[in-house]
Coordinates of C-alpha atoms and ligand atoms in Angstrom, one line a residue:
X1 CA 15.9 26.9 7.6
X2 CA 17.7 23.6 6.4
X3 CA 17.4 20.0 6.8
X4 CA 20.6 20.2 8.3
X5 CA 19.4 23.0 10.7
X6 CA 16.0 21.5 11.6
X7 CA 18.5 18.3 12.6
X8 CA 20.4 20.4 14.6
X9 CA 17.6 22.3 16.7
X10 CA 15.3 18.8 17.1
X11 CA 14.5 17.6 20.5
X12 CA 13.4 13.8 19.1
X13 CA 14.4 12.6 14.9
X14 CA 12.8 9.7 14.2
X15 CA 13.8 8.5 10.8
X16 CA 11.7 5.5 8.9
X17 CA 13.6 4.1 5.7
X18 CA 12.1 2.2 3.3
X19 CA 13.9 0.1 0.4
X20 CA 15.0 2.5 -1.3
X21 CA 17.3 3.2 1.4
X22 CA 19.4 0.0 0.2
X23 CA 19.6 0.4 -3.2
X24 CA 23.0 1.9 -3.3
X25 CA 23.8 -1.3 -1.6
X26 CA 23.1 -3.1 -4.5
X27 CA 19.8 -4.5 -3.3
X28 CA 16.3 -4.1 -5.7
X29 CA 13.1 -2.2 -4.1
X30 CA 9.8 -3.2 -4.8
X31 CA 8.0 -0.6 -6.7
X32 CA 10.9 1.3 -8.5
X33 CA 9.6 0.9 -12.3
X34 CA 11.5 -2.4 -14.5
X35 CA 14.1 -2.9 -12.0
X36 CA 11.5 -3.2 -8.8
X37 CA 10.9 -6.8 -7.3
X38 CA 7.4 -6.4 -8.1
X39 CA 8.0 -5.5 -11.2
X40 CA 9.3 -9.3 -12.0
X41 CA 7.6 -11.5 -9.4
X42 CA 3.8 -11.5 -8.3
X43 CA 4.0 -10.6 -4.6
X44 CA 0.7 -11.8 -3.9
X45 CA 2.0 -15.4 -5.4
X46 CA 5.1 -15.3 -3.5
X47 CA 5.0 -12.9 -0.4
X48 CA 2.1 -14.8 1.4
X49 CA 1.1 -17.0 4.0
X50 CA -1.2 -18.6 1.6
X51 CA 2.1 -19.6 -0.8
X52 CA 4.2 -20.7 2.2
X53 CA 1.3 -23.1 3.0
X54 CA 0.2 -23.8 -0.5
X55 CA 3.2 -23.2 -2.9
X56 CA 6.2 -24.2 -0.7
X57 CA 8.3 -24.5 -3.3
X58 CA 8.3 -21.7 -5.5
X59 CA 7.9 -19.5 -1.9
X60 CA 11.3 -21.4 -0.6
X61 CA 13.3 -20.6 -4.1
X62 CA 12.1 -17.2 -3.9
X63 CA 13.0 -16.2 -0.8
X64 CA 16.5 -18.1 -1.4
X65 CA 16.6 -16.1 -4.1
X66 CA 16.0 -12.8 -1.5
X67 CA 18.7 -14.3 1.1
X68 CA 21.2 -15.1 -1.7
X69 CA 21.1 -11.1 -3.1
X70 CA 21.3 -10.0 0.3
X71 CA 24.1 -12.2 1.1
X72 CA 26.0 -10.4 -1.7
X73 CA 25.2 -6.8 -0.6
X74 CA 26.8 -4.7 2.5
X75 CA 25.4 -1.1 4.1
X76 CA 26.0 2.0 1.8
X77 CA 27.5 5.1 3.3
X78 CA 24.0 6.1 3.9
X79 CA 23.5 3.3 6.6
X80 CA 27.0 4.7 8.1
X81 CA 26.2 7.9 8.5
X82 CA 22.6 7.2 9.9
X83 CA 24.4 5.6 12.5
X84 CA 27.0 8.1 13.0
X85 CA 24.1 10.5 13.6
X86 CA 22.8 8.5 16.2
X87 CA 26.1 8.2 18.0
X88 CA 26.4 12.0 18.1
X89 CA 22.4 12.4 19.8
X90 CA 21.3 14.0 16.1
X91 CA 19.0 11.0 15.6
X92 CA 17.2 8.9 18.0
X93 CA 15.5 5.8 16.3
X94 CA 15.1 4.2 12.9
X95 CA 12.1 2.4 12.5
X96 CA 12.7 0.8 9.0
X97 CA 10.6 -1.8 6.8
X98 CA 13.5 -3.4 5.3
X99 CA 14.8 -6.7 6.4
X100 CA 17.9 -6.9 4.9
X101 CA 19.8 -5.4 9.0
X102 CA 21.6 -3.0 6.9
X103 CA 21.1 -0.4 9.6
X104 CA 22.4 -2.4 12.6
X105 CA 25.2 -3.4 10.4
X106 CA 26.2 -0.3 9.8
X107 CA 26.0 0.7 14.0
X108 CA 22.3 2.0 14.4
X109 CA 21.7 0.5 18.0
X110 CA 17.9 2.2 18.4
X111 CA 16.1 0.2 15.2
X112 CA 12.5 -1.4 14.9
X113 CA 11.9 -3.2 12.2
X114 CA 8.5 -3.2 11.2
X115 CA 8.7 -6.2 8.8
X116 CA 11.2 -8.7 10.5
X117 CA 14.5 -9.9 9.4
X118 CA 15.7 -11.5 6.6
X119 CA 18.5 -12.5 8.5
X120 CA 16.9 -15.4 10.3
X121 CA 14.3 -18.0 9.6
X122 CA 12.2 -19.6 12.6
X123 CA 9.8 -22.6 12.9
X124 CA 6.6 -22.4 12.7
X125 CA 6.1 -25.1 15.5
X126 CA 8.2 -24.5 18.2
X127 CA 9.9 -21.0 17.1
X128 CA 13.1 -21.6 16.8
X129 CA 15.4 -19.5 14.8
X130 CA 18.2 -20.0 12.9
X131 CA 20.2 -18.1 10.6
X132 CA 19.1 -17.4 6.8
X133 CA 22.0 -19.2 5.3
X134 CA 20.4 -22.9 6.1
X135 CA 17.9 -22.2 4.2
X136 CA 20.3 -21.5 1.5
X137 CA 21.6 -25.0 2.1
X138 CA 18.2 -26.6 1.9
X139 CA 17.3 -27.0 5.6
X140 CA 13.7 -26.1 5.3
X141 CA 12.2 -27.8 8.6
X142 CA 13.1 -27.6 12.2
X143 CA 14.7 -30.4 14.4
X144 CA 11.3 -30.6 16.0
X145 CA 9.8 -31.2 12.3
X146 CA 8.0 -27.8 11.9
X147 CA 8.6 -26.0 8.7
X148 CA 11.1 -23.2 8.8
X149 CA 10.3 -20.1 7.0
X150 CA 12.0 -16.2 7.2
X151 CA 11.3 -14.5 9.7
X152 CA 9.8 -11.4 7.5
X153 CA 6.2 -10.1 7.7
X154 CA 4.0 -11.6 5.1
X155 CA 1.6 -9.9 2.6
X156 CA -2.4 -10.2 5.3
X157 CA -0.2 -10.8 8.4
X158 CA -0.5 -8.7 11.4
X159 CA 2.7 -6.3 12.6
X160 CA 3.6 -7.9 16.3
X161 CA 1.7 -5.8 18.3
X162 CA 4.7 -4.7 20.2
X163 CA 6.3 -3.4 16.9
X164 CA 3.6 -1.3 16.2
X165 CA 3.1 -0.4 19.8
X166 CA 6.8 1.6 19.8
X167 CA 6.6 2.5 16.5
X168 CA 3.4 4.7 17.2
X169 CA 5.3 5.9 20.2
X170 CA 8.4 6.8 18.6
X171 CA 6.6 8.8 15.5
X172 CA 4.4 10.9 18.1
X173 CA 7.2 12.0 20.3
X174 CA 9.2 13.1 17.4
X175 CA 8.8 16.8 16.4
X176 CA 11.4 15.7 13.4
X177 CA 10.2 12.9 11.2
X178 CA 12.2 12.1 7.5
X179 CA 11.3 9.3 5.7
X180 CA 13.8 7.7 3.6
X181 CA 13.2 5.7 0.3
X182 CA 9.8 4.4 0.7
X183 CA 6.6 4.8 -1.6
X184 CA 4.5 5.0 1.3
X185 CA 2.1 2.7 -0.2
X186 CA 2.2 -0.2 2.5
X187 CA 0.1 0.2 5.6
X188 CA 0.7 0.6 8.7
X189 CA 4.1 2.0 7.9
X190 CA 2.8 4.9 5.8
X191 CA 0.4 6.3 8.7
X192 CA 3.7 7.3 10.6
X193 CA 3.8 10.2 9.0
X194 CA 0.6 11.5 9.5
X195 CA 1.1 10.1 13.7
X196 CA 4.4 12.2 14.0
X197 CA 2.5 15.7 11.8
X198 CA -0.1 15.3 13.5
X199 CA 1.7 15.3 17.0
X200 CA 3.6 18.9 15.6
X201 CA 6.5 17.0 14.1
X202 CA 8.2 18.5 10.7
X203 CA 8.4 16.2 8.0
X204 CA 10.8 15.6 5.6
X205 CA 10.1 13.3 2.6
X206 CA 13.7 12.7 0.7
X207 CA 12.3 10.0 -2.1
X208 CA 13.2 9.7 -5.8
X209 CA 9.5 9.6 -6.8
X210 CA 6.8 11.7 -5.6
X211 CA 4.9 10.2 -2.5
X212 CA 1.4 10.8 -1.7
X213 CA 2.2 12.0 1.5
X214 CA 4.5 14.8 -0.1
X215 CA 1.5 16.9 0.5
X216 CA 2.4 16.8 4.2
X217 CA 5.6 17.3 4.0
X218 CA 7.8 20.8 5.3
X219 CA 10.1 19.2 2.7
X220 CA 10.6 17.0 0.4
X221 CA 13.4 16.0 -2.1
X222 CA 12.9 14.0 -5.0
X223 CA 14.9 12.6 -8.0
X224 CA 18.0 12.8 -5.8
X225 CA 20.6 9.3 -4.6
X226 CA 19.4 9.4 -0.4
X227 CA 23.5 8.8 -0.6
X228 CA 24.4 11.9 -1.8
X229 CA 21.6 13.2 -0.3
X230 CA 22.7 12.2 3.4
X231 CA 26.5 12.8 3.4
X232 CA 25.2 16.8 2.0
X233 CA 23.4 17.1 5.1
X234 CA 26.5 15.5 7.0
X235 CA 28.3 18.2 5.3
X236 CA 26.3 20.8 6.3
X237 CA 26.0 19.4 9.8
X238 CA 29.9 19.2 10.1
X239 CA 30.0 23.3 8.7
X240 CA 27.3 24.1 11.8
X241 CA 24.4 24.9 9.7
X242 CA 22.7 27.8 11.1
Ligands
LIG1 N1 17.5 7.3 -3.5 C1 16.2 7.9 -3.3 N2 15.1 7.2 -3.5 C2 15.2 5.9 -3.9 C3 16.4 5.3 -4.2 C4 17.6 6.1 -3.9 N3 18.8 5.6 -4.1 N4 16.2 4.0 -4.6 C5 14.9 3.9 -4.7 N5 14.2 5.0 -4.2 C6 12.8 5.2 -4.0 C7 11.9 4.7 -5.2 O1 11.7 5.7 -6.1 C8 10.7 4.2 -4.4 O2 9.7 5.2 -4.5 O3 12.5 4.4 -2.9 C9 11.1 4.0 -3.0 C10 11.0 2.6 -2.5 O4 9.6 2.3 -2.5 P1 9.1 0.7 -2.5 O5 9.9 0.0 -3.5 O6 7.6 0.7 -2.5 O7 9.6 0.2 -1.1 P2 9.0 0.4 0.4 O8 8.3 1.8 0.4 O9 10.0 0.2 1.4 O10 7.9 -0.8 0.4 C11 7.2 -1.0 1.6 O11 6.2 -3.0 0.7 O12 6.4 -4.9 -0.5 C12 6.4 -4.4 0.7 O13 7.4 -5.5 2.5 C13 7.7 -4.7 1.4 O14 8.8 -3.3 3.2 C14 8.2 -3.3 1.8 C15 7.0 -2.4 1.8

């Protein structure tokens, strides 16, 4: 049996990407050895509620450094034909840790992001949003005089409750799960897995390092562009795997 087959015959794919689903679009991961954001900035000095409160400035350039990069990227293939499946009932949801949108942008209409948006920031006060680009511009507090920040999840903050509520719900109705550029190293995302295998689903790991959930997976694929990867299957799809 393929990928492309498994697709095929699944009542319920649920797909969770992780940044390494946007690297083709020119955006960095996190973990990914030299070229990884962690690998040049100190998340736990930058990525925090503690430096939004007590570094607000090098937290502000930072994540105008984040906004700017993501201003100058655009959805791969990948993201196109993620939502192309979705059109034609082969997947169902993407629940995805990125923030960069890439997914909606490219036509996914069924999308939970687990870790907010880069594409807006909101006040802490009164909740307000606005989009990213004012922050770009140096508009850092609210017209009620609350601080603005992104609205992304921050290293020790809580998922909203709802978000993890339909992600749970979505990974145990699936009986196919793939997971798409991630590490799997950041709870709660990386229990997904588990939720969906342990509820019968097959799961399909396509990552260009090993994971340490490959050990759970019915396949995985490694050391291979999710890109190339993707429009393969799509290939395969088109040819009626069997
Ligand atoms: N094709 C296949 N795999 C890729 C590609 C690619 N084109 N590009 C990168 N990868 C793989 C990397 O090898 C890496 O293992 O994608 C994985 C991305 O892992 P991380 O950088 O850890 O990203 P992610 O798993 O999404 O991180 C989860 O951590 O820092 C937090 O909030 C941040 O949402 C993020 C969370």
């Amino acid at each position: 049996m393929t990928i492309a087959s498994w697709l095929t015959n699944s009542r319920k794919t649920v797909v969770l990407t992780g940044a390494g689903m946007s690297t083709e679009s020119g955006l960095p991961d996190f973990r990914s050895p030299r070229t990884g954001l962690w690998a040049r900035f100190n998340p736990s000095e930058l990525a925090t509620v503690d430096a939004l409160h007590h570094r607000h400035e090098s937290f502000v350039e930072f994540y105008q450094y984040r906004i700017r990069t993501l201003q100058q990227c655009q959805p791969h293939n990948g993201h196109r034909l993620l939502a192309d499946w979705e059109q034609r009932g082969i997947v169902r949801t993407i629940v995805t840790q990125n923030v960069d949108g890439f997914h909606q942008q490219a036509g996914s209409q069924c999308v939970i992001e687990l870790h907010g948006s880069l594409r807006t920031v909101h006040c802490q006060q009164c909740g307000q949003k606005q989009p990213s680009h004012v922050y770009l511009h140096g508009v850092l507090t609210c017209e009620c005089g609350g601080v603005l920040r992104p609205s992304v999840v921050l290293f020790g903050e809580p998922l909203p409750e709802r978000t993890i509520t339909q992600a749970w719900e979505e990974a145990r109705q699936a009986d196919l799960f793939l997971v798409l550029g991630s590490s799997l190293q950041v709870s709660p995302a990386n229990q997904l897995p588990f939720v969906a295998k342990q509820n019968g689903a097959k799961l399909v790991i396509i990552n260009w390092e090993p994971t340490e959930l490959d050990h759970l997976a019915d396949a995985v694929i490694h050391q291979r562009k999710i890109g190339e990867v993707l429009k393969e299957i799509d290939q395969q799809l088109t040819e009626g795997a069997p």
